[in-house]
């Protein structure tokens, strides 16, 4: 897979991207809230567990409040682009994500449920590894 340059969706991708085929019964997870809708092209390969993890590991843009989570159900063979999330928006990234065209008739979303807030990690005022 290949997408355009600066200003494209590539900002969210770190390192290698590869194509994977998802089969009936596979599930992905999408977080939403604020300016982000339940249905969309990007999803996590694993449930992030809470809002803090979703924002940090997903390096979500400020408009995505990660208040809700929905399961994306795969109802047939669907190709998706899998990549590791790049650190951006002041967040470290690192989770795995999938980009799938949402218009695919073999996709269905469960009803969005509230995502727990979680606990923000505490850092010393001088940062990590220094005084």
Coordinates of C-alpha atoms in Angstrom, one line a residue:
X1 CA 0.0 0.0 0.0
X2 CA 1.1 3.5 -0.6
X3 CA -0.4 6.9 0.1
X4 CA 0.7 10.4 -0.7
X5 CA 3.2 12.6 1.0
X6 CA 3.0 15.5 3.5
X7 CA -0.5 16.2 4.7
X8 CA -1.8 12.7 3.8
X9 CA -2.8 9.9 6.1
X10 CA 0.9 8.9 6.3
X11 CA 1.4 11.1 9.3
X12 CA -0.1 8.3 11.4
X13 CA 2.1 5.5 10.2
X14 CA 5.5 4.5 11.6
X15 CA 7.7 2.2 9.7
X16 CA 6.5 -0.7 7.6
X17 CA 3.0 -1.0 6.4
X18 CA 1.7 -4.4 5.2
X19 CA -1.5 -5.8 3.8
X20 CA -3.4 -8.3 5.8
X21 CA -6.6 -10.2 5.0
X22 CA -9.2 -10.3 7.7
X23 CA -11.7 -13.2 7.7
X24 CA -15.2 -13.6 9.0
X25 CA -15.2 -13.5 12.8
X26 CA -12.2 -11.2 13.2
X27 CA -12.8 -8.1 15.2
X28 CA -11.1 -4.7 15.3
X29 CA -11.8 -1.8 17.7
X30 CA -12.6 1.8 16.9
X31 CA -12.6 4.7 19.4
X32 CA -14.7 7.8 18.9
X33 CA -16.0 10.9 20.6
X34 CA -15.7 14.6 20.2
X35 CA -15.0 15.3 16.6
X36 CA -14.6 11.6 15.7
X37 CA -17.5 9.5 14.6
X38 CA -18.2 5.8 15.4
X39 CA -17.7 4.7 11.8
X40 CA -14.4 5.4 10.1
X41 CA -11.4 4.0 8.3
X42 CA -8.9 3.5 11.2
X43 CA -9.2 1.0 14.0
X44 CA -7.0 -0.7 16.6
X45 CA -6.1 -4.4 16.2
X46 CA -6.6 -4.8 20.0
X47 CA -8.9 -3.1 22.5
X48 CA -6.9 -0.3 24.1
X49 CA -8.8 -0.8 27.4
X50 CA -9.3 2.8 28.4
X51 CA -9.3 6.4 27.1
X52 CA -5.8 7.2 28.3
X53 CA -4.3 4.1 26.5
X54 CA -6.2 4.9 23.4
X55 CA -5.1 8.5 23.3
X56 CA -1.4 7.8 24.1
X57 CA -0.8 4.5 22.2
X58 CA -3.0 5.6 19.4
X59 CA -1.5 9.1 19.2
X60 CA -5.0 10.4 18.6
X61 CA -5.6 13.9 17.3
X62 CA -6.9 16.4 20.0
X63 CA -10.4 16.2 18.5
X64 CA -10.8 12.4 19.2
X65 CA -11.8 12.2 22.9
X66 CA -11.8 8.4 22.9
X67 CA -15.0 8.4 25.0
X68 CA -16.5 5.4 23.2
X69 CA -15.4 2.1 21.7
X70 CA -17.1 -0.1 19.2
X71 CA -16.2 -3.4 17.8
X72 CA -15.8 -3.6 14.0
X73 CA -17.0 -7.0 12.9
X74 CA -15.5 -8.6 9.8
X75 CA -18.2 -10.6 7.9
X76 CA -16.1 -11.9 5.0
X77 CA -12.7 -11.6 3.4
X78 CA -11.4 -8.0 3.7
X79 CA -8.0 -6.6 2.9
X80 CA -6.6 -3.9 5.3
X81 CA -3.4 -2.0 5.7
X82 CA -1.7 -2.7 9.0
X83 CA 0.9 -0.4 10.5
X84 CA 2.3 0.7 13.8
X85 CA 1.1 4.1 15.0
X86 CA 3.7 6.9 14.9
X87 CA 4.2 9.2 17.8
X88 CA 2.5 12.6 17.1
X89 CA 0.3 15.1 18.9
X90 CA 2.5 14.9 21.9
X91 CA 1.7 11.2 22.4
X92 CA 4.1 8.2 22.1
X93 CA 2.0 6.0 19.7
X94 CA 3.2 2.4 19.3
X95 CA -0.1 0.5 19.0
X96 CA -1.1 -1.3 15.9
X97 CA -3.8 0.0 13.6
X98 CA -5.7 -1.1 10.5
X99 CA -6.9 1.1 7.6
X100 CA -10.0 -0.3 5.9
X101 CA -12.4 1.4 3.5
X102 CA -15.5 1.9 5.6
X103 CA -17.8 1.6 2.6
X104 CA -17.1 -2.2 2.5
X105 CA -20.4 -4.1 2.8
X106 CA -18.7 -6.8 4.7
X107 CA -18.1 -4.6 7.8
X108 CA -20.5 -3.9 10.7
X109 CA -20.1 -1.9 13.8
X110 CA -21.5 -2.9 17.2
X111 CA -23.2 -0.2 19.2
X112 CA -20.6 2.1 20.7
X113 CA -20.0 1.7 24.5
X114 CA -18.4 4.1 27.0
X115 CA -14.6 3.6 27.3
X116 CA -13.3 3.9 30.8
X117 CA -11.0 6.9 31.5
X118 CA -8.0 5.0 32.9
X119 CA -5.1 6.5 34.9
X120 CA -2.6 9.0 33.4
X121 CA 1.0 7.8 34.1
X122 CA 2.8 10.1 36.5
X123 CA 6.2 11.5 35.4
X124 CA 8.7 13.4 37.6
X125 CA 8.8 17.2 36.8
X126 CA 12.3 16.7 35.3
X127 CA 11.2 14.0 32.9
X128 CA 12.5 10.5 32.5
X129 CA 16.2 9.7 32.9
X130 CA 17.3 13.1 34.1
X131 CA 17.2 15.5 37.1

